[in-house]
Amino acid sequence: MSDIVVVEGLMKRYGDVEAVRGISFRIRKGEVFGLLGPNGAGKTTTIHVIATLLRPTAGRVAVAGHDVAREAAEVRKRIGIVFQDPSLDTALTAYENMYIHGLLYGLGGEELKKRIRELLEFVELREHANRLVRNFSGGMRRRLEVARALLHRPELLILDEPTIGLDPHTRARIWDYIREVQRAEGMTILLTTHYMDEAEELCDRIAIMDRGRIMAEGTAEELKSLIGSDVIIARFDRPACFRDPPIKECRELPDGRVEMVVENAAKALPQLFDAARASGLRIVEVSYRRPTLNEVFLHLTGRELRDSPSSTTRPPAFMARRR
Amino acid sequence: MGFARAFGVMVYRQLKRFVKARGRLVMTLAQPIIWIVFFGVGMGSVFSFSNPVAESFIKQVFGGLDYMTYLTTGVVGMTVFLGSFISGITVLWDKQFGFLKETLVAPAPRSAIILGRSFGDTLVVLLQAAIIALVAKAVAPSINLAGLPAALAYGLILGMGLASAGIVISLRMTTPESFQVVMNFVMMPLMFLSGVFYPLDRLPLWAKAIATANPLTYAVDGVRYWLTGASAYGPLKDLVILSAISAVFIALSVWEFRRATLD
């Protein structure tokens, strides 16, 4: 059995609000799977169902072959989760938080103490082990939560927006931990994010979620190939679309701009200018991009996704990898 | 993951939290001591007469006790009542600060988690009650401290019940503001209609009815019996009714927590 998580037709309704509207996906053992989408897409609801904290309205969800509704205890044993909001006991020290977690998961003795020391070392909190969590910064708390979630060696590590609200430096460290855990332990990781660079950086496969639905699923490359090669985004002085070669596809975006898919934007742009002039259109703005997950998202939903704040601090490396 | 182990972990956590926040002990002791000192001294002086006839009449009203002895033994019960209820309400803070989710995803029996939590908190409250009993002995020397362990056993039952009641309310409550409402409109009336401050037998019917359903009534009566020998219902009846009411709250808290989700 190579699928550690199976989600089939999952639906979750809160009163009149349909947070998740019938989604299906599978996560393979050992991969990093990302749910990418804006706030309110239903990502957190989905992982709360997987973590046995919400009952599905309809559909079936299983972790390692155990149904989350009927065999919650079996599922809980196998997962470690880092919530979007902190879930630490701030009145206790970092060490005590780890220790109590270990005991609750059936660990104990010297082995537990050793593992706590290792993990606090791993997230670089060893020297803060005996400080009250109340005095920790947001980044330190997140790192402690990551360490705590790893304590009982879960088969599936769930991270809900692992780097939201963190400074670029801490974000980079959390990314390193995630890669390290995956490499060293071969752990399956499910993460949610609304940062497309985070999804691209960390995930083997990505499901793009919007308004309770999965719009597309695949590797970052596969998702980008949904679009083709380059994307030209233009705004004309009045609504218009061009569909003649070299433009392969054209559609108007809700904000009035026009998205055109071309093979090679550098060559297509002059032709677009000519075509616009010939039809008496004025180009108000124009830009082109290699497709990123943002273009994929824009293409699928008509809205834009954001990059995480850290990407702006290191654009050269970021651009270089894209090509 | 065994029941006993998860229970023990939660007791450990609650005790740890208490040790970390020793300052709170002073805070929680302040209120009962204020009642004893400022209310007890005042009312005690009202009810003390040099005339032996009046004196014996007053003692008859307070079950054969002088007022200070009557009040302070009641305050021991009240300390458990308020302290354990407030400890149960702190689940609301766990909800607010997220630790609740950590216990909800843990692969341990939910019943063990919530019972361990109530028990750990009740142990802390019993320590406070014991301290209040010592304070009571200082101002009311006729108190018999040999009965303290038995009195604390009544406190344990009351404490488990009230901590559970607090947990049920905080699991259902959506805002911390409702806590004030519950304190003012439920806990305060129950505190007065319990025999802590005055005997219940001359109260109007409606007030008696509330007192009869109030677990604190039986806890106070039982504690008073073991510390002074005076009792309105008898220690056995106290024990049975108190246990029954507490059992209901404990069962409710387990039931609520077992089905708790983030919905």
XYZ file of C-alpha atoms in Angstrom:
586
model
C 0.000 0.000 0.000
C 1.833 3.068 -1.178
C -0.883 5.683 -0.566
C -0.673 6.832 3.017
C -3.557 9.283 2.732
C -6.659 8.633 0.688
C -9.303 11.347 0.398
C -12.420 10.509 -1.590
C -15.269 12.921 -2.202
C -14.587 14.858 0.989
C -17.195 17.462 1.797
C -17.384 19.652 4.874
C -20.182 22.059 5.612
C -20.428 24.507 8.506
C -24.074 25.514 8.685
C -24.765 27.018 5.260
C -21.119 27.417 4.355
C -19.522 24.711 2.245
C -15.863 24.885 3.189
C -14.837 21.819 1.194
C -16.973 20.791 -1.775
C -16.157 17.227 -2.647
C -12.421 16.795 -3.143
C -10.357 13.686 -3.793
C -6.608 13.148 -3.686
C -4.019 10.616 -2.604
C -0.685 11.116 -0.923
C 2.065 8.590 -1.598
C 4.306 7.327 1.141
C 7.467 9.383 1.477
C 6.438 12.353 -0.627
C 5.883 15.977 0.296
C 2.384 16.889 -0.761
C 1.190 20.482 -0.749
C -2.238 22.031 -0.699
C -1.757 25.412 -2.310
C -4.432 28.058 -2.297
C -5.493 31.390 -0.881
C -6.945 31.875 2.596
C -10.426 30.428 2.808
C -9.778 27.827 0.111
C -10.585 24.997 2.546
C -7.019 23.817 3.122
C -7.102 23.952 6.912
C -10.526 22.325 7.051
C -9.178 19.501 4.886
C -6.207 18.805 7.117
C -8.309 19.063 10.270
C -10.480 16.285 8.860
C -7.368 14.238 8.084
C -6.134 14.871 11.637
C -9.451 13.596 13.114
C -10.370 16.998 14.526
C -13.377 17.558 12.281
C -15.968 15.087 11.130
C -16.497 15.014 7.366
C -20.006 15.926 6.197
C -19.613 13.428 3.377
C -16.877 11.384 1.775
C -14.192 9.078 3.030
C -10.761 9.868 4.434
C -8.229 7.245 5.464
C -4.714 7.528 6.871
C -2.521 4.427 6.553
C -5.656 2.425 5.830
C -7.555 3.645 8.899
C -10.749 5.635 8.528
C -10.465 8.989 10.301
C -14.046 8.916 11.572
C -14.224 5.328 12.778
C -10.636 4.618 13.809
C -9.540 8.015 15.088
C -7.197 6.561 17.716
C -5.258 4.564 15.097
C -4.927 7.653 12.909
C -3.829 9.880 15.810
C -0.966 7.511 16.662
C 0.431 7.902 13.164
C 0.327 11.633 12.639
C 2.218 14.621 13.944
C 0.723 18.025 13.313
C 1.852 21.625 13.493
C -1.219 23.828 13.627
C -1.419 27.229 12.034
C -2.137 28.767 15.445
C 0.175 27.860 18.290
C -0.874 24.941 20.467
C 1.860 25.068 23.087
C 1.444 25.281 26.835
C 2.911 28.733 27.388
C 3.011 28.332 31.171
C 5.566 25.530 30.827
C 9.113 25.367 29.484
C 10.102 24.101 26.038
C 11.429 20.895 27.582
C 8.249 20.311 29.591
C 6.094 20.820 26.498
C 8.130 18.169 24.725
C 8.125 15.857 27.737
C 4.358 15.950 28.243
C 3.804 15.379 24.527
C 6.139 12.383 24.629
C 4.298 10.880 27.588
C 0.931 11.412 25.897
C 2.233 9.487 22.888
C 3.437 6.583 24.978
C 7.154 7.402 25.093
C 9.171 7.561 28.267
C 12.389 7.002 30.129
C 15.877 7.716 28.846
C 14.818 7.266 25.238
C 12.342 10.128 25.496
C 14.863 12.410 27.169
C 17.465 11.640 24.525
C 15.007 12.248 21.689
C 13.925 15.578 23.210
C 17.549 16.692 23.418
C 18.177 15.672 19.805
C 15.127 17.451 18.486
C 15.699 20.640 20.466
C 19.188 20.552 19.018
C 17.747 20.034 15.543
C 15.530 23.119 15.751
C 18.299 25.067 17.507
C 16.454 25.541 20.781
C 18.724 23.449 23.004
C 19.921 26.412 25.027
C 16.330 27.596 25.521
C 15.077 24.226 26.752
C 14.335 25.431 30.254
C 12.802 28.775 29.405
C 9.064 29.342 29.628
C 7.416 29.254 26.212
C 5.570 32.436 27.181
C 8.871 34.281 26.600
C 9.497 32.734 23.165
C 9.249 34.678 19.911
C 6.858 33.522 17.189
C 9.657 31.841 15.260
C 10.936 29.983 18.310
C 7.431 28.751 19.058
C 6.991 27.460 15.520
C 10.332 25.649 15.686
C 9.371 24.112 19.018
C 6.081 22.937 17.526
C 7.927 21.317 14.630
C 10.213 19.525 17.089
C 7.241 18.428 19.172
C 5.363 17.072 16.157
C 8.419 14.957 15.234
C 8.933 13.574 18.734
C 6.917 10.391 18.313
C 8.256 9.715 14.790
C 4.910 10.042 13.008
C 4.361 8.346 9.655
C 2.681 11.492 8.403
C 3.729 14.996 9.368
C 1.077 17.640 8.781
C 2.110 21.286 8.609
C -0.584 23.948 8.343
C 0.947 27.097 6.858
C 4.316 26.293 8.462
C 5.911 29.657 7.725
C 3.020 32.090 7.926
C 3.884 35.217 9.865
C 7.575 34.378 10.103
C 10.498 36.551 9.084
C 12.481 35.464 5.988
C 15.360 34.113 8.039
C 13.171 31.865 10.191
C 11.218 30.842 7.116
C 14.385 29.628 5.433
C 15.271 27.647 8.550
C 11.857 25.982 8.691
C 12.252 25.057 5.021
C 15.615 23.498 5.836
C 14.101 21.459 8.668
C 11.341 20.189 6.422
C 13.798 19.108 3.711
C 16.084 17.580 6.312
C 13.305 15.547 7.938
C 12.137 14.328 4.580
C 15.619 13.366 3.462
C 16.773 11.754 6.698
C 13.610 9.956 7.766
C 11.750 9.590 4.486
C 8.722 10.924 6.302
C 5.554 11.713 4.375
C 4.693 15.381 4.716
C 1.429 17.126 3.997
C 1.604 20.881 4.085
C -0.725 23.717 3.300
C 0.477 27.059 2.090
C -0.731 30.120 0.282
C 2.801 30.940 -0.840
C 3.489 29.518 -4.274
C 7.260 29.623 -3.869
C 6.932 27.553 -0.707
C 4.884 24.940 -2.549
C 7.319 24.871 -5.446
C 10.357 24.775 -3.186
C 9.231 21.973 -0.912
C 6.564 19.855 -2.539
C 6.909 16.813 -4.760
C 3.291 17.195 -5.733
C 0.879 20.051 -5.351
C -2.899 20.293 -5.353
C -4.189 23.753 -6.114
C -7.247 24.507 -4.009
C -9.728 27.320 -4.398
C -13.157 27.815 -2.828
C -13.366 24.285 -1.494
C -12.332 22.552 -4.702
C -9.129 21.119 -6.096
C -8.535 22.889 -9.399
C -5.491 20.903 -10.515
C -2.961 18.475 -9.144
C 0.532 17.379 -10.096
C 4.191 18.267 -9.846
C 5.074 21.932 -10.213
C 6.276 21.178 -13.757
C 3.101 19.367 -14.677
C 1.003 22.230 -13.365
C 3.013 24.777 -15.318
C 2.674 22.723 -18.470
C -1.085 23.256 -18.170
C -0.379 26.710 -19.508
C 2.277 26.051 -22.129
C 5.286 28.235 -22.365
C 5.030 31.964 -21.763
C 2.202 34.164 -20.657
C 1.617 37.713 -21.796
C -0.586 39.839 -19.592
C -1.819 43.028 -21.233
C -4.369 45.742 -20.676
C -5.923 47.461 -23.648
C -7.906 50.683 -23.658
C -11.035 48.651 -24.379
C -11.891 44.947 -24.042
C -10.321 42.823 -26.744
C -8.721 39.460 -27.324
C -6.351 38.163 -29.978
C -6.391 34.561 -31.035
C -4.265 34.612 -34.187
C -0.882 32.844 -34.167
C 1.494 33.044 -32.400
C -1.120 33.501 -29.663
C -2.379 30.073 -28.702
C -4.969 31.024 -26.176
C -6.508 34.270 -25.014
C -8.945 35.190 -22.306
C -10.020 38.183 -20.320
C -9.294 38.225 -16.600
C -11.873 39.504 -14.130
C -9.753 42.605 -13.457
C -9.964 43.629 -17.120
C -6.531 42.473 -18.185
C -6.034 39.921 -20.925
C -4.033 36.722 -20.567
C -2.400 35.340 -23.718
C -0.496 32.084 -23.907
C 2.365 32.001 -26.405
C 5.321 29.797 -27.241
C 7.924 32.515 -26.965
C 6.906 35.867 -25.549
C 10.005 37.714 -26.717
C 9.083 36.990 -30.331
C 5.334 37.243 -29.904
C 5.292 40.672 -28.274
C 6.245 42.710 -31.378
C 3.588 40.827 -33.326
C 1.060 41.621 -30.629
C 1.978 45.308 -30.803
C 1.447 45.265 -34.568
C -1.842 43.446 -34.256
C -3.059 45.911 -31.626
C -2.102 48.913 -33.746
C -3.799 47.369 -36.762
C -7.064 47.027 -34.798
C -6.794 50.549 -33.434
C -6.206 49.426 -29.865
C -3.919 51.190 -27.427
C -1.883 49.027 -25.060
C -2.150 50.470 -21.552
C 0.180 47.996 -19.895
C 1.922 44.807 -20.886
C 4.169 42.281 -19.196
C 5.171 38.714 -19.815
C 6.244 35.941 -17.569
C 7.521 32.444 -17.718
C 4.655 30.496 -16.176
C 4.926 30.128 -12.445
C 2.406 28.569 -10.144
C 0.953 32.048 -9.886
C 0.154 32.042 -13.612
C -1.284 28.567 -13.213
C -3.466 29.790 -10.374
C -4.444 32.880 -12.323
C -5.234 30.709 -15.299
C -7.396 28.338 -13.239
C -9.196 30.847 -11.041
C -8.749 34.285 -12.581
C -7.067 35.561 -9.413
C -3.477 35.913 -8.283
C -1.556 34.118 -5.559
C 1.245 35.657 -3.604
C 4.847 34.767 -3.132
C 6.092 34.513 0.406
C 7.842 37.624 1.717
C 11.230 35.905 1.650
C 11.296 35.595 -2.120
C 11.618 39.335 -2.504
C 14.841 39.229 -0.517
C 16.567 36.845 -2.879
C 15.227 37.308 -6.382
C 18.342 36.291 -8.352
C 18.459 32.704 -7.131
C 14.724 32.512 -7.455
C 14.681 33.665 -11.066
C 17.642 31.511 -11.961
C 15.921 28.349 -10.864
C 12.836 29.169 -12.871
C 14.580 28.968 -16.233
C -1.732 4.197 25.334
C -3.217 3.169 28.645
C -5.851 5.021 30.599
C -3.789 5.214 33.799
C -0.812 6.613 31.985
C -2.684 9.374 30.168
C -4.481 10.200 33.425
C -1.121 10.469 35.177
C 0.348 12.687 32.454
C -2.475 15.173 32.786
C -2.240 15.215 36.592
C 1.462 15.873 36.140
C 0.768 18.706 33.703
C -1.737 20.428 35.995
C 0.581 20.138 39.009
C 3.519 21.409 36.937
C 1.487 24.410 35.853
C 0.583 25.102 39.458
C 4.194 24.906 40.613
C 5.179 27.297 37.805
C 2.535 29.780 38.873
C 2.894 29.701 42.634
C 1.892 33.350 42.736
C -1.600 32.222 41.895
C -1.774 30.347 45.213
C -1.638 33.654 47.073
C -4.360 35.047 44.816
C -6.676 32.101 45.297
C -6.154 32.087 49.068
C -6.834 35.795 49.338
C -10.573 35.565 48.753
C -11.467 32.978 51.419
C -9.179 34.706 53.910
C -10.888 38.019 53.212
C -14.246 36.391 53.906
C -12.967 34.911 57.165
C -11.302 38.090 58.370
C -13.610 40.853 57.226
C -16.936 39.058 57.105
C -16.266 36.638 59.957
C -14.968 39.207 62.413
C -17.881 41.529 61.700
C -20.676 38.974 61.800
C -18.984 37.135 64.649
C -19.182 40.300 66.741
C -22.867 40.763 65.882
C -23.613 37.213 67.015
C -21.594 37.273 70.248
C -23.371 38.183 73.470
C -22.268 38.296 77.093
C -25.770 37.132 78.070
C -25.629 33.301 78.314
C -29.266 32.899 77.190
C -28.668 34.858 74.014
C -25.380 33.010 73.535
C -27.024 29.606 73.688
C -29.825 30.779 71.399
C -27.273 31.822 68.773
C -25.460 28.515 69.078
C -28.760 26.742 68.562
C -29.258 28.666 65.313
C -25.783 27.702 64.038
C -26.004 24.009 64.819
C -24.344 24.315 68.221
C -21.370 26.300 66.930
C -20.249 29.840 67.525
C -20.467 31.923 64.337
C -16.740 32.021 63.611
C -16.507 28.218 63.722
C -19.646 27.916 61.598
C -18.388 30.330 58.964
C -14.764 29.188 58.701
C -15.663 25.520 58.237
C -18.073 26.622 55.513
C -15.367 28.685 53.849
C -13.194 25.551 53.576
C -15.913 24.032 51.396
C -16.390 27.275 49.481
C -12.666 27.376 48.641
C -12.961 24.014 46.898
C -16.209 25.027 45.205
C -14.859 28.202 43.586
C -11.278 27.006 43.079
C -12.130 23.819 41.224
C -14.826 25.487 39.117
C -12.377 28.147 37.997
C -9.764 25.478 37.240
C -12.296 23.749 34.986
C -13.011 27.036 33.272
C -9.315 27.331 32.344
C -10.023 24.806 29.578
C -11.321 27.927 27.895
C -7.814 29.357 28.008
C -6.425 26.128 26.597
C -8.967 26.562 23.843
C -7.872 30.146 23.322
C -4.143 29.421 23.430
C -4.350 26.192 21.501
C -3.161 23.547 23.956
C -6.611 21.977 23.748
C -5.896 20.937 20.137
C -2.704 19.233 21.292
C -4.744 17.072 23.679
C -7.435 16.458 21.057
C -5.011 14.939 18.522
C -3.174 12.882 21.131
C -3.671 9.116 20.768
C -4.662 8.824 24.441
C -8.148 8.076 25.764
C -10.024 11.356 25.916
C -11.722 10.274 29.143
C -8.333 9.805 30.807
C -7.157 13.207 29.616
C -10.122 15.106 30.971
C -10.381 13.154 34.242
C -6.646 13.497 34.842
C -6.939 17.175 34.277
C -9.812 17.553 36.765
C -8.013 15.407 39.314
C -4.753 17.348 39.053
C -6.569 20.622 39.496
C -8.604 19.261 42.397
C -5.419 18.208 44.195
C -4.177 21.800 43.965
C -7.500 23.092 45.268
C -7.410 20.633 48.182
C -4.025 22.012 49.169
C -5.605 25.452 49.270
C -8.522 24.119 51.311
C -6.120 22.556 53.802
C -4.358 25.887 54.215
C -7.716 27.598 54.782
C -8.552 24.948 57.383
C -5.358 25.875 59.253
C -6.293 29.555 59.085
C -9.750 28.603 60.346
C -8.221 26.729 63.296
C -6.282 29.863 64.226
C -9.438 31.990 64.545
C -11.821 29.235 65.685
C -9.838 27.024 68.081
C -12.637 24.527 68.658
C -12.117 23.103 65.154
C -10.899 19.487 65.244
C -8.091 19.101 62.677
C -8.057 15.325 63.147
C -11.154 15.325 60.941
C -9.376 17.225 58.157
C -8.501 14.188 55.956
C -12.120 13.049 56.012
C -13.275 16.602 55.316
C -10.884 16.805 52.353
C -12.364 13.592 50.973
C -15.676 15.481 50.667
C -13.680 18.290 49.092
C -12.212 15.861 46.556
C -15.659 14.719 45.444
C -16.953 18.291 45.254
C -13.780 19.417 43.451
C -13.999 16.711 40.770
C -17.642 17.596 40.211
C -17.115 21.337 39.973
C -13.958 21.092 37.847
C -15.985 18.898 35.488
C -18.847 21.393 35.470
C -16.366 24.153 34.608
C -14.985 22.034 31.755
C -18.448 21.349 30.347
C -19.296 25.040 30.419
C -16.012 26.123 28.850
C -16.268 23.531 26.074
C -19.686 24.951 25.242
C -18.791 28.577 25.812
C -17.621 30.619 22.863
C -16.359 33.778 24.568
C -14.505 34.399 27.828
C -17.107 37.068 28.624
C -19.709 34.393 29.341
C -17.485 33.318 32.220
C -18.387 36.478 34.158
C -22.058 35.854 33.543
C -21.808 32.312 34.906
C -19.815 33.503 37.928
C -22.296 36.242 38.819
C -25.566 34.521 38.070
C -24.801 30.900 38.952
C -21.784 30.595 41.202
C -22.499 33.534 43.533
C -26.108 32.520 44.324
C -25.005 28.910 44.862
C -22.268 30.112 47.185
C -24.826 31.929 49.345
C -27.507 29.231 49.230
C -25.277 26.493 50.576
C -24.997 26.923 54.326
C -21.532 28.513 54.171
C -22.740 31.793 55.705
C -26.073 30.957 57.328
C -28.225 27.915 58.034
C -30.748 26.955 55.396
C -33.649 25.697 57.485
C -35.416 29.060 57.848
C -35.084 30.108 54.221
C -38.135 30.605 51.994
C -39.107 27.587 49.925
C -37.628 28.709 46.602
C -34.273 29.299 48.240
C -34.438 25.952 50.006
C -35.175 24.273 46.698
C -32.011 25.726 45.169
C -29.969 24.774 48.219
C -31.252 21.201 48.042
C -29.907 20.777 44.512
C -26.640 22.538 45.316
C -23.655 20.195 45.712
C -21.911 22.754 47.897
C -24.680 22.357 50.502
C -23.706 18.739 51.133
C -19.973 19.336 50.878
C -20.150 22.144 53.440
C -22.303 20.037 55.747
C -19.916 17.095 55.468
C -16.798 19.205 55.965
C -18.416 20.889 58.949
C -19.302 17.532 60.430
C -15.752 16.213 60.240
C -14.209 19.437 61.559
C -16.736 20.185 64.342
C -19.216 17.328 64.736
C -22.140 19.597 63.768
C -24.245 18.509 60.787
C -27.686 19.245 59.386
C -28.118 16.113 57.235
C -25.590 13.642 58.619
C -22.273 12.748 56.939
C -23.567 9.688 55.123
C -26.461 11.454 53.415
C -24.036 14.284 52.520
C -21.644 11.791 50.969
C -24.295 10.000 48.919
C -25.990 13.096 47.474
C -22.715 14.934 46.871
C -21.290 11.900 45.055
C -24.406 11.581 42.919
C -24.353 15.229 41.805
C -20.609 15.141 41.135
C -20.924 11.900 39.189
C -23.386 13.577 36.846
C -20.995 16.465 36.130
C -18.016 14.116 35.739
C -19.943 11.933 33.294
C -21.042 15.013 31.348
C -17.484 16.307 31.062
C -16.220 12.948 29.782
C -19.082 12.739 27.306
C -18.532 16.312 26.061
C -14.784 15.917 25.736
C -14.974 12.577 23.958
C -17.074 14.056 21.206
C -15.221 17.388 21.115
C -14.109 18.510 17.647
C -13.043 21.855 16.281
C -16.456 22.439 14.640
